[in-house]
mmCIF file of C-alpha atoms in Angstrom:
data_model
loop_
_atom_site.group_PDB
_atom_site.id
_atom_site.type_symbol
_atom_site.label_atom_id
_atom_site.label_comp_id
_atom_site.label_asym_id
_atom_site.label_seq_id
_atom_site.Cartn_x
_atom_site.Cartn_y
_atom_site.Cartn_z
ATOM 1 C CA UNK A 1 0.039 0.196 -0.131
ATOM 2 C CA UNK A 2 1.387 3.486 -0.882
ATOM 3 C CA UNK A 3 -0.079 6.869 -0.971
ATOM 4 C CA UNK A 4 0.399 10.297 -2.761
ATOM 5 C CA UNK A 5 0.312 12.892 -0.031
ATOM 6 C CA UNK A 6 0.840 16.801 -0.490
ATOM 7 C CA UNK A 7 3.100 18.312 1.991
ATOM 8 C CA UNK A 8 4.178 21.969 1.952
ATOM 9 C CA UNK A 9 3.438 22.197 -1.799
ATOM 10 C CA UNK A 10 5.522 19.330 -2.832
ATOM 11 C CA UNK A 11 4.114 15.700 -3.515
ATOM 12 C CA UNK A 12 5.473 12.523 -1.881
ATOM 13 C CA UNK A 13 4.817 8.741 -2.313
ATOM 14 C CA UNK A 14 4.589 7.384 1.104
ATOM 15 C CA UNK A 15 4.383 3.842 2.325
ATOM 16 C CA UNK A 16 4.108 2.421 5.991
ATOM 17 C CA UNK A 17 7.067 3.259 8.109
ATOM 18 C CA UNK A 18 9.217 5.314 5.438
ATOM 19 C CA UNK A 19 11.101 8.239 6.703
ATOM 20 C CA UNK A 20 10.704 11.412 4.548
ATOM 21 C CA UNK A 21 12.851 14.414 4.286
ATOM 22 C CA UNK A 22 10.128 17.185 3.715
ATOM 23 C CA UNK A 23 11.478 21.172 3.651
ATOM 24 C CA UNK A 24 9.984 23.841 5.590
ATOM 25 C CA UNK A 25 7.559 21.440 8.351
ATOM 26 C CA UNK A 26 6.497 23.745 10.598
ATOM 27 C CA UNK A 27 6.068 20.971 13.646
ATOM 28 C CA UNK A 28 8.036 20.518 16.596
ATOM 29 C CA UNK A 29 10.342 17.325 16.901
ATOM 30 C CA UNK A 30 8.561 14.704 18.377
ATOM 31 C CA UNK A 31 5.177 16.263 17.786
ATOM 32 C CA UNK A 32 2.503 13.833 15.587
ATOM 33 C CA UNK A 33 1.385 15.470 12.210
ATOM 34 C CA UNK A 34 -1.555 14.900 10.061
ATOM 35 C CA UNK A 35 -1.616 15.126 6.343
ATOM 36 C CA UNK A 36 -4.984 15.082 5.248
ATOM 37 C CA UNK A 37 -4.204 16.138 1.347
ATOM 38 C CA UNK A 38 -4.083 12.541 -0.030
ATOM 39 C CA UNK A 39 -4.081 12.915 -3.535
ATOM 40 C CA UNK A 40 -3.900 9.251 -4.458
ATOM 41 C CA UNK A 41 -3.897 5.612 -2.615
ATOM 42 C CA UNK A 42 -2.728 2.539 -3.978
ATOM 43 C CA UNK A 43 -4.319 -0.593 -1.887
ATOM 44 C CA UNK A 44 -2.823 -3.559 -3.603
ATOM 45 C CA UNK A 45 -3.950 -2.601 -7.031
ATOM 46 C CA UNK A 46 -6.905 -1.144 -6.266
ATOM 47 C CA UNK A 47 -6.275 2.473 -6.527
ATOM 48 C CA UNK A 48 -8.574 5.467 -5.595
ATOM 49 C CA UNK A 49 -7.685 8.804 -7.246
ATOM 50 C CA UNK A 50 -9.073 11.984 -5.686
ATOM 51 C CA UNK A 51 -10.285 15.173 -7.159
ATOM 52 C CA UNK A 52 -8.429 16.719 -5.658
ATOM 53 C CA UNK A 53 -8.345 14.869 -2.453
ATOM 54 C CA UNK A 54 -9.279 11.544 -1.463
ATOM 55 C CA UNK A 55 -12.218 12.619 0.904
ATOM 56 C CA UNK A 56 -11.837 10.614 4.410
ATOM 57 C CA UNK A 57 -8.451 9.531 4.099
ATOM 58 C CA UNK A 58 -5.139 10.961 6.023
ATOM 59 C CA UNK A 59 -1.435 10.024 6.770
ATOM 60 C CA UNK A 60 -0.319 10.237 10.103
ATOM 61 C CA UNK A 61 3.216 11.005 11.040
ATOM 62 C CA UNK A 62 5.880 11.998 13.695
ATOM 63 C CA UNK A 63 8.811 14.553 13.362
ATOM 64 C CA UNK A 64 11.719 12.828 13.775
ATOM 65 C CA UNK A 65 14.413 15.891 13.509
ATOM 66 C CA UNK A 66 14.865 18.855 11.770
ATOM 67 C CA UNK A 67 17.758 19.516 9.896
ATOM 68 C CA UNK A 68 20.177 22.424 8.472
ATOM 69 C CA UNK A 69 21.594 21.670 5.567
ATOM 70 C CA UNK A 70 25.232 22.586 4.315
ATOM 71 C CA UNK A 71 26.026 26.570 3.917
ATOM 72 C CA UNK A 72 26.386 27.662 0.389
ATOM 73 C CA UNK A 73 28.608 30.484 -0.496
ATOM 74 C CA UNK A 74 27.867 32.319 -3.753
ATOM 75 C CA UNK A 75 30.731 34.613 -5.752
ATOM 76 C CA UNK A 76 29.573 36.741 -8.018
#
């Protein structure tokens, strides 16, 4: 089973127990979050496509940690 979920303006293909790196998620570490903008759900070949989202479906997740990327220096 997998789902296509819209998180912070981007679409992610997610499965159970999968870790996903999401930019600019406004939640504290250790907090549970719910994403109710599920665009597609595949349950073993039974595909449900939303118009634009699937009604009554949501993906629940836990924020493990926040990361900062490497500092980028730009020379002109």
